[in-house]
Structure formats: structure tokens, C-alpha cells
Amino acid sequence: MIAAEIPTLPAGESADLILVPATASERIASIKLNSVAWKGPLDLETYIERENHLLRQRLTRDALTCWILVDRNEPEDNRTILSSCESYRKTALLAHDGQVEKVSTHGVGSVYSRPEFRGKGYAKRMLEELSIKLETWEMEKEPRRKSLFTVLFSDIGKKFYAQFGWRPFLSSHMSLPATGGAEKAVTRDLFTEDVEKTLCSEAVFGKLREKMLVASQKASGAKIAILPNFDHFVWHWAREEFYVENLLPERSPPIVKGAGDDQAHVYCAWNRTFGEAPEENVLYILRWVYDDPTSPAEEQATIQAMAAILRRAQQEAHEWNMSKVEFWNPTPLLQKAVALVDPAAQLVHREKESISSLRWTGEEQGLGKDVEWWLNEKSAGSTRVWAAYMIVMLLDTRTS
């Protein structure tokens, strides 16, 4: 029920409130409700079309759950939606005590509280219920039958979600302005199949597992990472291509999906996000892949290659009327590359928006109280997308 005229609303702590998966029609109703905050430059019909288009992608087709907080006494498909959110099942890697294993987890996104219902504790109640449900939701095939952690990205600071166990982690970024240029940067453009080969191969994932294994042998505490398989990239590109088709019908969909340097073995993938104004258009670098340098000469070559790739990203951003290129939690090597491109660029530590947050329950399963979130970079964060990597792709949590 989108706009219910009901005489009274239940209190946030009422025993009659339950958090349940939305039916198909209730999911559409929740999209209509949150469209006021998140549809951006799209009209309502196109916004719903976008959501359905993204739901059909391999990444989310069988992995998304739309949750709604409702009164248990109301009939299904005619329930008043008091608050809503989404969860996405993801494959992750866990390293501990010299071993690495695949596990399943969830990301939380699209947290929405109806303006007319705010102040009644519905968002608080929803997250209390959700934090418990996600520990066992769709975990039947997992050896532990429970998740070890869940993640979200807060756009309302660090405190609200922390009260439900989602502890804030490093949330920084750097950006470079979009710039044109007479000469294309000396890099190789990456197309769809190139990204799959250079960033999503078994060899790349094998190196990640080995690094996590070694780290777990050297230091106590669990190490986790969302596995950035190729389906993540396909999802993000489906989103940008949808925007181009609907907002820029005179242009063909973008085909350059990243850039690389084969000699230095440095590669990155990106996507374009479109806002309501040109200054809100951003080219986000989703993921970097490179080998750790073993000598000063290799380090310098890696930095130079990164700088060239960043210049190529600036050119691509300019070509698509993006305002800037942005990337999250840059490593020291990447920061040195940025300094070559723009010495004035600053590392920004976010305190309000897109705060990486993780709820760890592994201590209850004998994995200790400490957890290290590996390579938490940006993977298309903003406007309700999975975000974050150098190896983590998660969904933005938008709270209005």
C-alpha cells in the first residue's frame, strides 16, 4: 500500500510489526515510494524500468531480497509499507589461521523510511530485525548455516548504523577533474572481454587467495573480501548503458570499460554514473589490478603506468561529460600516481556519505573479534549501487 489512510500507526516497538520479503507488487510499491529520493534524472516509469532491468542481471537475478516493515495484521499485497530496504547475497573470501574459504554474505542497500512516517522508530525497528534475519537468510547451503558478516554503506554518517552492529571502516577517496587532450594517453583501452581476462581471471583470484592466506598466517584476526567476479562489472555496465539509452539516445552505448598497461601489468575497470546535473556525472574507477613491485624500478614503472591510466580515465570522463574521475581508498602507490597527474589532489576522509560499514558476527563462530576488510575500494558507489573495492563490490546504502 503506497499511500494508506489509516486512523493510527503502530509504534516502532509494537509486537505487530514484522519484517518480511516483499511480494512482486509490494516491491514495485516500495520503488514508487523511494523514487522521490532516488530516481534522479529519470521519470517514475523509467526508474521502475531501470530497477527491473538491473534485477534481471546475473548478479542480482536470484540474489536480491526486497524487505518491507509492515503490520502483521494487514493482508499480503495490501500492506502499508512503513520502511523498506534491500539485501544482496554475495560470495566472499574468508582467510583465517592459514586457510582461505569461500563464504556467502549479504550487502544491505536502499534503506528508506517514508517521510510521513518518520520519527516513529520504523527504520530502527527494521534494522534491528534485519540484522538478525541476515545471519541465517539463504544460508542453508553454507557449512556454518550462518553468515559471518554483512556490509552496508551509510549516507547518514557513522553513528546510526553502528548501533545495530555495522561498524564504520576506512572511507576515503581521491578525485581528478575530467580533462580533454589532443593525444590519447599511452595505455590500452579495455573492452568487456578484456576486463574479464585481466581483472576477473582465475589467476587474478588465485593471487588474491594466496595473499590472504599468507596474511592469515602472519597476523591473527580474520580477513574478508567480497569476491569481485565478472557479474559485478556486467551489472554496473548494464546500469550505465541503460542511462545512456534513455538520457542520451543520440549516442551509442560506451564500449571502453577501462584501461591498462600490458608491460607493467596494471589494469583498471570503470563505469559512468549520471546525475541530475553535469557536476553530478562521475566516472568511478571500480577496481585496480597490479602486481606488488619487488624493486624500486618496478615500483616506479607501476606508478607511471597508473598515472597514464588515470589520464586516460580523465579523457574518457571528459568525452562523456563527466565532471570528475573518482576512486576509493587509494593505496600508497596509487596516491603517488595521483601526485604525478595532479599534485594538488587531496585524500578525502568521508565522515557523512558512503561510509563503509561492516557487521561482524564471526566471533560467535570462533573466529575472533577482529576482522580486516581487504581492499575496500569504490565499485560504482552512489545512486544505489554496489560499491567498493579493490576487491570489494557492495551496494550503497541510501537513507533519506
GROMACS .gro file of C-alpha atoms in nm:
model
  400
    1MET     CA    1   0.000   0.000   0.000
    2ILE     CA    2   0.168   0.319  -0.115
    3ALA     CA    3  -0.048   0.583   0.045
    4ALA     CA    4  -0.259   0.441   0.319
    5GLU     CA    5  -0.512   0.650   0.506
    6ILE     CA    6  -0.520   0.464   0.831
    7PRO     CA    7  -0.651   0.601   1.160
    8THR     CA    8  -0.346   0.506   1.365
    9LEU     CA    9   0.004   0.380   1.308
   10PRO     CA   10   0.164   0.112   1.523
   11ALA     CA   11   0.453   0.214   1.745
   12GLY     CA   12   0.802   0.122   1.633
   13GLU     CA   13   0.834  -0.128   1.917
   14SER     CA   14   0.494  -0.288   1.853
   15ALA     CA   15   0.481  -0.668   1.853
   16ASP     CA   16   0.256  -0.644   1.547
   17LEU     CA   17   0.541  -0.520   1.328
   18ILE     CA   18   0.726  -0.775   1.116
   19LEU     CA   19   0.999  -0.756   0.853
   20VAL     CA   20   0.915  -0.970   0.552
   21PRO     CA   21   1.023  -1.015   0.190
   22ALA     CA   22   0.802  -0.804  -0.034
   23THR     CA   23   0.576  -0.966  -0.288
   24ALA     CA   24   0.629  -0.867  -0.651
   25SER     CA   25   0.364  -0.595  -0.633
   26GLU     CA   26   0.491  -0.472  -0.296
   27ARG     CA   27   0.841  -0.442  -0.439
   28ILE     CA   28   0.706  -0.211  -0.711
   29ALA     CA   29   0.520  -0.015  -0.445
   30SER     CA   30   0.841   0.032  -0.248
   31ILE     CA   31   1.020   0.150  -0.563
   32LYS     CA   32   0.748   0.407  -0.623
   33LEU     CA   33   0.785   0.530  -0.268
   34ASN     CA   34   1.163   0.569  -0.277
   35SER     CA   35   1.161   0.718  -0.627
   36VAL     CA   36   1.105   1.060  -0.471
   37ALA     CA   37   1.456   1.040  -0.328
   38TRP     CA   38   1.644   0.828  -0.580
   39LYS     CA   39   1.507   0.839  -0.934
   40GLY     CA   40   1.741   1.124  -1.022
   41PRO     CA   41   1.704   1.237  -1.386
   42LEU     CA   42   1.463   0.954  -1.470
   43ASP     CA   43   1.086   0.979  -1.466
   44LEU     CA   44   0.897   0.732  -1.247
   45GLU     CA   45   0.814   0.486  -1.525
   46THR     CA   46   1.175   0.478  -1.646
   47TYR     CA   47   1.304   0.446  -1.289
   48ILE     CA   48   1.089   0.137  -1.236
   49GLU     CA   49   1.209   0.004  -1.572
   50ARG     CA   50   1.569   0.058  -1.459
   51GLU     CA   51   1.512  -0.132  -1.136
   52ASN     CA   52   1.357  -0.424  -1.323
   53HIS     CA   53   1.637  -0.417  -1.580
   54LEU     CA   54   1.900  -0.441  -1.306
   55LEU     CA   55   1.710  -0.715  -1.127
   56ARG     CA   56   1.737  -0.929  -1.441
   57GLN     CA   57   2.118  -0.915  -1.440
   58ARG     CA   58   2.307  -1.228  -1.338
   59LEU     CA   59   2.446  -1.061  -1.027
   60THR     CA   60   2.106  -0.991  -0.875
   61ARG     CA   61   1.865  -1.219  -1.057
   62ASP     CA   62   1.843  -1.473  -0.776
   63ALA     CA   63   2.025  -1.282  -0.505
   64LEU     CA   64   1.816  -0.975  -0.423
   65THR     CA   65   1.555  -0.956  -0.150
   66CYS     CA   66   1.333  -0.653  -0.105
   67TRP     CA   67   1.238  -0.623   0.262
   68ILE     CA   68   0.941  -0.430   0.399
   69LEU     CA   69   0.837  -0.349   0.755
   70VAL     CA   70   0.462  -0.397   0.787
   71ASP     CA   71   0.181  -0.468   1.031
   72ARG     CA   72   0.131  -0.845   1.052
   73ASN     CA   73  -0.245  -0.795   1.068
   74GLU     CA   74  -0.272  -0.645   0.721
   75PRO     CA   75  -0.333  -0.868   0.416
   76GLU     CA   76  -0.049  -0.950   0.178
   77ASP     CA   77  -0.029  -0.721  -0.127
   78ASN     CA   78  -0.233  -0.461   0.061
   79ARG     CA   79   0.005  -0.389   0.348
   80THR     CA   80   0.116  -0.039   0.443
   81ILE     CA   81   0.491  -0.018   0.383
   82LEU     CA   82   0.633   0.155   0.689
   83SER     CA   83   1.000   0.122   0.590
   84SER     CA   84   1.196  -0.075   0.330
   85CYS     CA   85   1.541  -0.189   0.223
   86GLU     CA   86   1.715  -0.449   0.008
   87SER     CA   87   1.972  -0.718   0.073
   88TYR     CA   88   2.200  -0.882  -0.182
   89ARG     CA   89   2.361  -1.222  -0.136
   90LYS     CA   90   2.730  -1.214  -0.227
   91THR     CA   91   3.021  -1.458  -0.249
   92ALA     CA   92   3.313  -1.366  -0.027
   93LEU     CA   93   3.652  -1.496   0.078
   94LEU     CA   94   3.745  -1.557   0.440
   95ALA     CA   95   4.104  -1.610   0.550
   96HIS     CA   96   4.191  -1.727   0.899
   97ASP     CA   97   4.456  -1.942   1.063
   98GLY     CA   98   4.636  -2.021   0.737
   99GLN     CA   99   4.334  -2.119   0.532
  100VAL     CA  100   4.103  -1.947   0.282
  101GLU     CA  101   3.744  -2.044   0.217
  102LYS     CA  102   3.452  -1.919   0.014
  103VAL     CA  103   3.157  -1.798   0.217
  104SER     CA  104   2.829  -1.624   0.148
  105THR     CA  105   2.732  -1.288   0.286
  106HIS     CA  106   2.486  -1.004   0.230
  107GLY     CA  107   2.511  -0.638   0.145
  108VAL     CA  108   2.235  -0.401   0.256
  109GLY     CA  109   2.111  -0.115   0.043
  110SER     CA  110   1.822   0.114  -0.041
  111VAL     CA  111   1.732   0.179   0.323
  112TYR     CA  112   1.426   0.402   0.305
  113SER     CA  113   1.191   0.549   0.562
  114ARG     CA  114   0.878   0.723   0.441
  115PRO     CA  115   0.886   1.096   0.524
  116GLU     CA  116   0.531   1.097   0.659
  117PHE     CA  117   0.615   0.807   0.892
  118ARG     CA  118   0.949   0.928   1.024
  119GLY     CA  119   1.013   0.978   1.393
  120LYS     CA  120   0.818   0.665   1.485
  121GLY     CA  121   1.117   0.431   1.505
  122TYR     CA  122   1.037   0.227   1.195
  123ALA     CA  123   1.385   0.242   1.040
  124LYS     CA  124   1.537   0.147   1.375
  125ARG     CA  125   1.299  -0.146   1.411
  126MET     CA  126   1.362  -0.260   1.054
  127LEU     CA  127   1.739  -0.266   1.101
  128GLU     CA  128   1.712  -0.445   1.433
  129GLU     CA  129   1.505  -0.714   1.265
  130LEU     CA  130   1.723  -0.721   0.953
  131SER     CA  131   2.049  -0.766   1.143
  132ILE     CA  132   1.908  -1.085   1.295
  133LYS     CA  133   1.741  -1.218   0.979
  134LEU     CA  134   2.051  -1.181   0.762
  135GLU     CA  135   2.254  -1.406   0.991
  136THR     CA  136   2.065  -1.708   0.856
  137TRP     CA  137   1.886  -1.575   0.544
  138GLU     CA  138   1.964  -1.800   0.245
  139MET     CA  139   2.245  -1.969   0.439
  140GLU     CA  140   2.101  -2.321   0.424
  141LYS     CA  141   2.380  -2.448   0.197
  142GLU     CA  142   2.660  -2.286   0.398
  143PRO     CA  143   2.865  -2.521   0.621
  144ARG     CA  144   2.805  -2.296   0.921
  145ARG     CA  145   2.440  -2.227   0.828
  146LYS     CA  146   2.509  -1.866   0.926
  147SER     CA  147   2.674  -1.564   0.776
  148LEU     CA  148   2.992  -1.426   0.931
  149PHE     CA  149   2.939  -1.064   0.832
  150THR     CA  150   2.718  -0.823   0.642
  151VAL     CA  151   2.808  -0.486   0.488
  152LEU     CA  152   2.646  -0.157   0.401
  153PHE     CA  153   2.739   0.197   0.301
  154SER     CA  154   2.589   0.473   0.512
  155ASP     CA  155   2.496   0.812   0.374
  156ILE     CA  156   2.398   0.945   0.717
  157GLY     CA  157   2.729   0.929   0.897
  158LYS     CA  158   2.893   0.671   1.121
  159LYS     CA  159   2.673   0.655   1.429
  160PHE     CA  160   2.326   0.543   1.319
  161TYR     CA  161   2.416   0.204   1.175
  162ALA     CA  162   2.683   0.141   1.438
  163GLN     CA  163   2.410   0.097   1.699
  164PHE     CA  164   2.296  -0.211   1.508
  165GLY     CA  165   2.648  -0.355   1.478
  166TRP     CA  166   2.763  -0.213   1.142
  167ARG     CA  167   3.098  -0.066   1.243
  168PRO     CA  168   3.248   0.205   1.020
  169PHE     CA  169   3.566   0.121   0.829
  170LEU     CA  170   3.808   0.328   0.622
  171SER     CA  171   3.612   0.553   0.387
  172SER     CA  172   3.838   0.776   0.181
  173HIS     CA  173   3.864   0.880  -0.180
  174MET     CA  174   4.055   1.091  -0.428
  175SER     CA  175   3.929   1.256  -0.743
  176LEU     CA  176   4.068   1.414  -1.057
  177PRO     CA  177   3.889   1.655  -1.290
  178ALA     CA  178   3.775   1.538  -1.629
  179THR     CA  179   4.008   1.675  -1.892
  180GLY     CA  180   4.030   1.659  -2.267
  181GLY     CA  181   4.350   1.629  -2.462
  182ALA     CA  182   4.476   1.630  -2.816
  183GLU     CA  183   4.658   1.299  -2.765
  184LYS     CA  184   4.512   0.990  -2.605
  185ALA     CA  185   4.705   0.869  -2.303
  186VAL     CA  186   4.953   0.590  -2.381
  187THR     CA  187   4.751   0.297  -2.248
  188ARG     CA  188   4.543   0.016  -2.386
  189ASP     CA  189   4.167   0.062  -2.381
  190LEU     CA  190   3.989  -0.231  -2.220
  191PHE     CA  191   3.665  -0.360  -2.363
  192THR     CA  192   3.423  -0.602  -2.200
  193GLU     CA  193   3.618  -0.917  -2.279
  194ASP     CA  194   3.947  -0.752  -2.177
  195VAL     CA  195   3.815  -0.675  -1.831
  196GLU     CA  196   3.710  -1.035  -1.785
  197LYS     CA  197   4.059  -1.156  -1.882
  198THR     CA  198   4.267  -0.901  -1.692
  199LEU     CA  199   4.062  -0.840  -1.377
  200CYS     CA  200   3.843  -1.147  -1.331
  201SER     CA  201   4.059  -1.444  -1.428
  202GLU     CA  202   4.125  -1.741  -1.204
  203ALA     CA  203   4.489  -1.636  -1.198
  204VAL     CA  204   4.395  -1.297  -1.052
  205PHE     CA  205   4.167  -1.453  -0.792
  206GLY     CA  206   4.432  -1.714  -0.716
  207LYS     CA  207   4.681  -1.438  -0.629
  208LEU     CA  208   4.425  -1.281  -0.401
  209ARG     CA  209   4.365  -1.608  -0.218
  210GLU     CA  210   4.737  -1.661  -0.177
  211LYS     CA  211   4.789  -1.312  -0.035
  212MET     CA  212   4.503  -1.358   0.208
  213LEU     CA  213   4.634  -1.698   0.312
  214VAL     CA  214   4.983  -1.562   0.381
  215ALA     CA  215   4.838  -1.268   0.572
  216SER     CA  216   4.630  -1.500   0.789
  217GLN     CA  217   4.947  -1.693   0.878
  218LYS     CA  218   5.139  -1.381   0.975
  219ALA     CA  219   4.875  -1.197   1.177
  220SER     CA  220   4.582  -1.301   1.392
  221GLY     CA  221   4.228  -1.197   1.308
  222ALA     CA  222   4.006  -1.283   1.016
  223LYS     CA  223   4.047  -1.123   0.674
  224ILE     CA  224   3.744  -1.090   0.446
  225ALA     CA  225   3.680  -0.971   0.091
  226ILE     CA  226   3.379  -0.974  -0.137
  227LEU     CA  227   3.481  -1.169  -0.448
  228PRO     CA  228   3.461  -0.933  -0.749
  229ASN     CA  229   3.356  -1.173  -1.019
  230PHE     CA  230   3.270  -1.063  -1.371
  231ASP     CA  231   2.897  -1.046  -1.296
  232HIS     CA  232   2.962  -0.737  -1.085
  233PHE     CA  233   3.103  -0.548  -1.380
  234VAL     CA  234   2.823  -0.661  -1.609
  235TRP     CA  235   2.571  -0.525  -1.357
  236HIS     CA  236   2.738  -0.183  -1.342
  237TRP     CA  237   2.769  -0.161  -1.719
  238ALA     CA  238   2.405  -0.260  -1.764
  239ARG     CA  239   2.320   0.035  -1.543
  240GLU     CA  240   2.531   0.290  -1.729
  241GLU     CA  241   2.414   0.161  -2.066
  242PHE     CA  242   2.053   0.196  -1.951
  243TYR     CA  243   2.117   0.561  -1.867
  244VAL     CA  244   2.284   0.631  -2.199
  245GLU     CA  245   1.997   0.468  -2.387
  246ASN     CA  246   1.736   0.673  -2.201
  247LEU     CA  247   1.915   1.003  -2.142
  248LEU     CA  248   2.147   1.021  -2.444
  249PRO     CA  249   1.962   0.834  -2.720
  250GLU     CA  250   2.172   1.009  -2.984
  251ARG     CA  251   2.485   0.831  -2.857
  252SER     CA  252   2.587   0.467  -2.881
  253PRO     CA  253   2.646   0.283  -2.554
  254PRO     CA  254   3.000   0.325  -2.416
  255ILE     CA  255   3.234   0.045  -2.514
  256VAL     CA  256   3.554   0.145  -2.333
  257LYS     CA  257   3.525  -0.019  -1.991
  258GLY     CA  258   3.870   0.056  -1.851
  259ALA     CA  259   4.237   0.092  -1.941
  260GLY     CA  260   4.561  -0.098  -1.887
  261ASP     CA  261   4.933  -0.122  -1.939
  262ASP     CA  262   5.037  -0.469  -2.052
  263GLN     CA  263   5.407  -0.414  -1.992
  264ALA     CA  264   5.360  -0.302  -1.631
  265HIS     CA  265   5.065  -0.542  -1.576
  266VAL     CA  266   4.845  -0.264  -1.439
  267TYR     CA  267   4.474  -0.258  -1.521
  268CYS     CA  268   4.157  -0.090  -1.404
  269ALA     CA  269   3.786  -0.101  -1.488
  270TRP     CA  270   3.539   0.184  -1.459
  271ASN     CA  271   3.182   0.288  -1.513
  272ARG     CA  272   2.996   0.613  -1.565
  273THR     CA  273   2.720   0.740  -1.337
  274PHE     CA  274   2.473   1.007  -1.441
  275GLY     CA  275   2.316   1.260  -1.208
  276GLU     CA  276   2.059   1.532  -1.247
  277ALA     CA  277   2.327   1.789  -1.341
  278PRO     CA  278   2.662   1.757  -1.523
  279GLU     CA  279   2.855   1.814  -1.198
  280GLU     CA  280   2.690   1.501  -1.060
  281ASN     CA  281   2.817   1.288  -1.350
  282VAL     CA  282   3.115   1.086  -1.227
  283LEU     CA  283   3.341   0.824  -1.381
  284TYR     CA  284   3.414   0.580  -1.099
  285ILE     CA  285   3.711   0.350  -1.114
  286LEU     CA  286   3.573   0.021  -0.989
  287ARG     CA  287   3.883  -0.187  -0.943
  288TRP     CA  288   4.261  -0.187  -0.992
  289VAL     CA  289   4.472  -0.496  -1.054
  290TYR     CA  290   4.852  -0.488  -1.042
  291ASP     CA  291   5.139  -0.693  -0.904
  292ASP     CA  292   5.316  -0.575  -0.591
  293PRO     CA  293   5.650  -0.426  -0.700
  294THR     CA  294   5.959  -0.610  -0.580
  295SER     CA  295   6.216  -0.339  -0.658
  296PRO     CA  296   6.235   0.042  -0.680
  297ALA     CA  297   6.241   0.016  -1.059
  298GLU     CA  298   5.924  -0.196  -1.064
  299GLU     CA  299   5.756   0.044  -0.823
  300GLN     CA  300   5.832   0.341  -1.043
  301ALA     CA  301   5.708   0.158  -1.351
  302THR     CA  302   5.384   0.071  -1.172
  303ILE     CA  303   5.331   0.430  -1.059
  304GLN     CA  304   5.396   0.562  -1.409
  305ALA     CA  305   5.151   0.312  -1.556
  306MET     CA  306   4.886   0.409  -1.302
  307ALA     CA  307   4.936   0.776  -1.383
  308ALA     CA  308   4.889   0.710  -1.755
  309ILE     CA  309   4.573   0.511  -1.686
  310LEU     CA  310   4.438   0.794  -1.469
  311ARG     CA  311   4.499   1.040  -1.753
  312ARG     CA  312   4.311   0.807  -1.987
  313ALA     CA  313   4.024   0.795  -1.735
  314GLN     CA  314   4.018   1.177  -1.727
  315GLN     CA  315   3.990   1.183  -2.105
  316GLU     CA  316   3.709   0.927  -2.105
  317ALA     CA  317   3.528   1.124  -1.836
  318HIS     CA  318   3.556   1.440  -2.048
  319GLU     CA  319   3.425   1.259  -2.354
  320TRP     CA  320   3.113   1.155  -2.162
  321ASN     CA  321   3.054   1.489  -1.993
  322MET     CA  322   3.154   1.359  -1.653
  323SER     CA  323   3.273   1.616  -1.401
  324LYS     CA  324   3.548   1.404  -1.249
  325VAL     CA  325   3.715   1.067  -1.200
  326GLU     CA  326   3.684   0.922  -0.850
  327PHE     CA  327   3.832   0.617  -0.675
  328TRP     CA  328   3.808   0.494  -0.318
  329ASN     CA  329   4.065   0.412  -0.054
  330PRO     CA  330   4.368   0.458  -0.279
  331THR     CA  331   4.679   0.261  -0.189
  332PRO     CA  332   5.009   0.446  -0.129
  333LEU     CA  333   5.119   0.353  -0.482
  334LEU     CA  334   4.804   0.497  -0.632
  335GLN     CA  335   4.842   0.814  -0.425
  336LYS     CA  336   5.191   0.859  -0.573
  337ALA     CA  337   5.046   0.817  -0.921
  338VAL     CA  338   4.781   1.078  -0.848
  339ALA     CA  339   5.054   1.320  -0.741
  340LEU     CA  340   5.211   1.285  -1.085
  341VAL     CA  341   4.883   1.370  -1.254
  342ASP     CA  342   4.765   1.644  -1.017
  343PRO     CA  343   4.991   1.743  -0.725
  344ALA     CA  344   4.704   1.941  -0.573
  345ALA     CA  345   4.471   1.640  -0.542
  346GLN     CA  346   4.384   1.562  -0.181
  347LEU     CA  347   4.290   1.245   0.001
  348VAL     CA  348   3.940   1.298   0.145
  349HIS     CA  349   3.823   1.106   0.451
  350ARG     CA  350   3.446   1.087   0.439
  351GLU     CA  351   3.252   1.142   0.760
  352LYS     CA  352   2.895   1.165   0.631
  353GLU     CA  353   2.844   0.990   0.296
  354SER     CA  354   2.923   0.640   0.169
  355ILE     CA  355   3.071   0.521   0.497
  356SER     CA  356   3.193   0.163   0.458
  357SER     CA  357   3.036  -0.035   0.741
  358LEU     CA  358   3.063  -0.400   0.840
  359ARG     CA  359   2.874  -0.607   1.093
  360TRP     CA  360   3.096  -0.893   1.213
  361THR     CA  361   2.944  -1.198   1.382
  362GLY     CA  362   3.240  -1.431   1.327
  363GLU     CA  363   3.343  -1.405   1.691
  364GLU     CA  364   3.040  -1.616   1.781
  365GLN     CA  365   3.178  -1.886   1.549
  366GLY     CA  366   3.527  -1.892   1.696
  367LEU     CA  367   3.694  -1.654   1.450
  368GLY     CA  368   3.786  -1.384   1.699
  369LYS     CA  369   3.653  -1.033   1.749
  370ASP     CA  370   3.883  -0.860   1.498
  371VAL     CA  371   3.826  -0.856   1.124
  372GLU     CA  372   4.022  -0.691   0.845
  373TRP     CA  373   3.826  -0.572   0.542
  374TRP     CA  374   4.056  -0.621   0.247
  375LEU     CA  375   4.092  -0.373  -0.036
  376ASN     CA  376   3.781  -0.172   0.025
  377GLU     CA  377   3.774   0.049  -0.283
  378LYS     CA  378   3.491   0.203  -0.476
  379SER     CA  379   3.285  -0.003  -0.712
  380ALA     CA  380   3.030   0.237  -0.855
  381GLY     CA  381   2.908   0.385  -0.531
  382SER     CA  382   2.625   0.636  -0.526
  383THR     CA  383   2.271   0.621  -0.653
  384ARG     CA  384   2.206   0.282  -0.504
  385VAL     CA  385   2.476   0.068  -0.645
  386TRP     CA  386   2.707  -0.197  -0.517
  387ALA     CA  387   3.008  -0.035  -0.417
  388ALA     CA  388   3.359  -0.071  -0.309
  389TYR     CA  389   3.676  -0.245  -0.380
  390MET     CA  390   4.000  -0.311  -0.496
  391ILE     CA  391   3.836  -0.628  -0.429
  392VAL     CA  392   3.507  -0.537  -0.270
  393MET     CA  393   3.190  -0.456  -0.460
  394LEU     CA  394   2.899  -0.353  -0.241
  395LEU     CA  395   2.581  -0.167  -0.250
  396ASP     CA  396   2.544   0.189  -0.142
  397THR     CA  397   2.300   0.234   0.139
  398ARG     CA  398   2.098   0.542   0.079
  399THR     CA  399   1.890   0.669   0.365
  400SER     CA  400   1.659   0.960   0.306
   0.00000   0.00000   0.00000
